[in-house]
Amino acid sequence: MTDPTWWRQAAVYQIYPRSFSDSNGDGIGDLKGITAKVPYLQALGIDAVWLSPFYPSALADGGYDVDDYRNVDPKLGTLADFDEMTAALHAAGIKLIADIVPNHSSNRHEWFKEALASPKGSAARARYIFRDGKGENGELPPADWTSVFGGPAWERTTEADGTPGQWYMHIFAKEQPDLNWDNPEVREDFLTTLKFWSDRGVDGFRIDVAHALSKDLSEPLPMTAELGVEGQLLDGSHPFWDRDEVHGIYAEWRKLFNQYTPPRTAVAEAWVHASRRARYASPDGLGQAFNFDLLQADFDAGQFRTIITKNLAEAQATGASSTWVFSNHDVVRHATRYGLPSAAEAGNIKPGLGQDGKAWLLAGGKPGEVDVELGLARARAATALLLALPGSAYLYNGEELGLQEAGEIPESERQDPAFFRNPGVDIGRDGCRVPLPWTAEGTSFGFGDGGAHLPQPEWFAEYAASAQNGVDGSTLEFYRRALELRHELQSAETQEWVTSPADVLHFTRPGGWQSVTNFSSEPVDLPAGTVVLSSAPLVGGKLPANTTAWLV
Ligand code: NOJ
Ligand code: CA
C-alpha cells in the first residue's frame, strides 16, 4: 500500500506537456509523447510528475486558459491517452500531480460564452465577475487595476446587438476571465472536477494562483493607489490577493481529498508573504505550498542560509513539509540566472531587460551576456544542495540537461501574453518553454518528427539527453546519481548546520549524510567522510568554487 506521506519528501518533476515530447510530428508535445518517455523518467529517479495544464485551450496563456476542465486538449491526445499515461507512470512507480486552474477559466469555456450571451444580472454572469463601467456611458473600467500581464484588469464586453456592454475582471490575460468563488455553483463544479481526476488515478493537484480565488469586491472598489502589493500584505486586506476566506475553499477540498486512499495531495502556488504561507500548507488545507524564496535569492551563502533556516523552522512549527524550487515554466532557468552579469541581477527571475538596458535574454544567454559555464556550475551546486534538504524538491523539465534559457526567439514566434501586453519591457516566459532536445541531431533534436512550436536554438544540440546519457560528469548523469542517492539517504525531515566559513554552507541530515556547498571563489577543505557525490570534480582533494559535495 502507498505510504500516505509519500509527498512530504518527494522529488517532483514538472512537465510542460506541449514542449516535452511530440509523438505525432505536429510540433506540439503530447500525452503519448510523455508515455513514451516513462522509461527516461524512471531512470531519472523522480517520485512524481507534475503535469502543467493539458486541457482544451486556445493557448492564450500556455494552457492556463482552460476551455473544459474535464477533458484533454485534442492537440495533446484523448482521455484514453491520459489513462494510458497515468497507468504507465504508476507502473513505473511514479505518481501524477495535475495542474488545476480554479481562479479563471478561458473565455472559450461554455460558461463564459453563456455569460456573454446572457443579460446583465443573469445567473450565467454571476459565475464570473461582471460590473458596469464608470463614466457617463460606462466607458471607463470599474477600477483602474492592472492585470499581472500588464494592461487593464477589466475588459468591456459587446452586447448581442453590437452596443458596448458590461466589463469583466481578469487578473491575467483578457482570455482568462476570473471566476466568482462566492457562487456555490462554481464551488460545486470544481469539486466535481477534482473528483473526476482523482477517480482517474491522479495522485495530487498543483493549484494555480491559489491565493486569488476569494475576492471582496464590495463597492466602492478601491483604486490601485490604495491597494497593497501582491505577496506583501500581512492582514488579508487586499481585495483579491491572499484573503483569509480562501482557506474555507481548501478546507472543502481537503474533505474530498481525504476520501481517497491514500489521500490526494495538493500544493499551492501562492506568492504570499512568507509568514502567511503556512496557512495554505496546513493539513486541513492543501498540505503543501511552494516556497519561492530560494528561487528569488542570489547565489549567495548568506541568503541561502537565512532562507533555509527560516523555512525549516516554519515547517517544523506548523507540521508542513518544506518545498524547494529553482526553476519552473514562469521563470528564467536557473542555469542562466546564475550566470547573469552581476550579482544584483542573479535574483532577477523575470525575463526582461538588464539593469544596463541590454536585453540579456534577447541575446539568448549568449554571447558574453551570460556566463554559461558559471551559471551551470552554480545551478548544479544549488541543485545538489536543494536535493539534500528535508522536504519536497520540485524540478523543471530540461534542468536535468543543464539547459539554458533560450533567449533568441524572434518576436514573430513568441507566444507568451506577458510579452504582448508589455511591449519593450517584458520579453515573456517562452525562453524556458522551448521543446526539449532529446538527440543532438535530427528534426527538432528528437522532440518530434515535425518541428517544434517554439524555435530551438542550434546550441540545444550540446544539451541533448542522448549526448549526456552514460557520459560521466554530464548534468544528466549527475541528476540521476543525486536522485538515486537521495532515495537511499533520505530519512527524517531534519537538518543541522555545521559551523563553517561564511561563504560555505555545511549541514548534516540524520544517518551521517552531509552536504557542503562552496559559494566562495576559492577551493575549500572538505570535512571528514567519504564523498559520494560532487557537482563538479574535486581539485587536489578540495571542493572547488561553486560546487556542492555530499559525504557520508
Ligand atoms: C501561474 C502559472 O504558473 C502561470 O504560468 C500562469 O500564467 C498564471 N498562473 C495564470 O494562470
Ligand atoms: Ca503532437
CSV table of N, CA, C and O in Angstrom, one decimal, residues 70 111 180-181 183-195 249 252-253 256:
chain,number,residue,atom,x,y,z
A,70,ARG,N,-12.6,19.1,-17.6
A,70,ARG,CA,-12.7,17.6,-17.5
A,70,ARG,C,-12.4,16.9,-18.9
A,70,ARG,O,-13.1,16.0,-19.2
A,111,TRP,N,-19.3,28.2,-20.0
A,111,TRP,CA,-19.9,29.1,-19.0
A,111,TRP,C,-19.7,30.6,-19.4
A,111,TRP,O,-20.6,31.4,-19.3
A,180,ASN,N,-16.2,33.6,-10.2
A,180,ASN,CA,-16.7,34.1,-8.9
A,180,ASN,C,-16.8,33.0,-7.9
A,180,ASN,O,-17.8,32.2,-7.9
A,181,TRP,N,-15.9,33.0,-6.9
A,181,TRP,CA,-15.9,31.9,-6.0
A,181,TRP,C,-16.9,32.1,-4.8
A,181,TRP,O,-16.9,31.2,-3.9
A,183,ASN,N,-19.9,32.1,-5.6
A,183,ASN,CA,-21.0,31.4,-6.3
A,183,ASN,C,-20.9,29.9,-6.0
A,183,ASN,O,-20.0,29.2,-6.4
A,184,PRO,N,-22.0,29.3,-5.3
A,184,PRO,CA,-21.9,27.9,-4.9
A,184,PRO,C,-21.8,27.0,-6.1
A,184,PRO,O,-21.2,25.9,-6.0
A,185,GLU,N,-22.3,27.4,-7.3
A,185,GLU,CA,-22.2,26.6,-8.5
A,185,GLU,C,-20.8,26.4,-8.9
A,185,GLU,O,-20.4,25.3,-9.3
A,186,VAL,N,-20.0,27.4,-8.8
A,186,VAL,CA,-18.6,27.4,-9.1
A,186,VAL,C,-17.9,26.4,-8.2
A,186,VAL,O,-17.1,25.5,-8.6
A,187,ARG,N,-18.2,26.6,-6.9
A,187,ARG,CA,-17.5,25.7,-5.9
A,187,ARG,C,-17.9,24.2,-6.2
A,187,ARG,O,-17.0,23.3,-6.2
A,188,GLU,N,-19.1,24.0,-6.4
A,188,GLU,CA,-19.6,22.6,-6.7
A,188,GLU,C,-18.9,22.0,-7.9
A,188,GLU,O,-18.5,20.9,-7.9
A,189,ASP,N,-18.8,22.8,-8.9
A,189,ASP,CA,-18.3,22.3,-10.2
A,189,ASP,C,-16.8,22.0,-10.0
A,189,ASP,O,-16.3,21.0,-10.6
A,190,PHE,N,-16.1,22.7,-9.2
A,190,PHE,CA,-14.7,22.4,-9.0
A,190,PHE,C,-14.5,21.1,-8.2
A,190,PHE,O,-13.6,20.3,-8.5
A,191,LEU,N,-15.4,20.9,-7.3
A,191,LEU,CA,-15.4,19.6,-6.6
A,191,LEU,C,-15.6,18.4,-7.5
A,191,LEU,O,-14.9,17.4,-7.5
A,192,THR,N,-16.5,18.7,-8.5
A,192,THR,CA,-16.7,17.6,-9.5
A,192,THR,C,-15.5,17.4,-10.3
A,192,THR,O,-15.1,16.2,-10.6
A,193,THR,N,-14.8,18.5,-10.7
A,193,THR,CA,-13.5,18.3,-11.4
A,193,THR,C,-12.5,17.6,-10.6
A,193,THR,O,-11.8,16.7,-11.2
A,194,LEU,N,-12.3,17.9,-9.4
A,194,LEU,CA,-11.2,17.3,-8.6
A,194,LEU,C,-11.6,15.8,-8.4
A,194,LEU,O,-10.7,15.0,-8.4
A,195,LYS,N,-12.9,15.5,-8.3
A,195,LYS,CA,-13.3,14.1,-8.1
A,195,LYS,C,-13.0,13.4,-9.5
A,195,LYS,O,-12.5,12.3,-9.5
A,249,ILE,N,-12.3,27.4,1.1
A,249,ILE,CA,-12.4,26.6,-0.1
A,249,ILE,C,-11.6,25.4,0.0
A,249,ILE,O,-12.0,24.3,-0.3
A,252,GLU,N,-12.8,22.6,2.2
A,252,GLU,CA,-13.8,21.8,1.5
A,252,GLU,C,-13.1,20.7,0.6
A,252,GLU,O,-13.4,19.6,0.6
A,253,TRP,N,-12.0,21.2,-0.1
A,253,TRP,CA,-11.3,20.3,-1.0
A,253,TRP,C,-10.6,19.2,-0.2
A,253,TRP,O,-10.6,18.1,-0.6
A,256,LEU,N,-12.7,16.3,0.5
A,256,LEU,CA,-12.8,15.4,-0.7
A,256,LEU,C,-11.5,14.6,-0.9
A,256,LEU,O,-11.5,13.4,-1.0
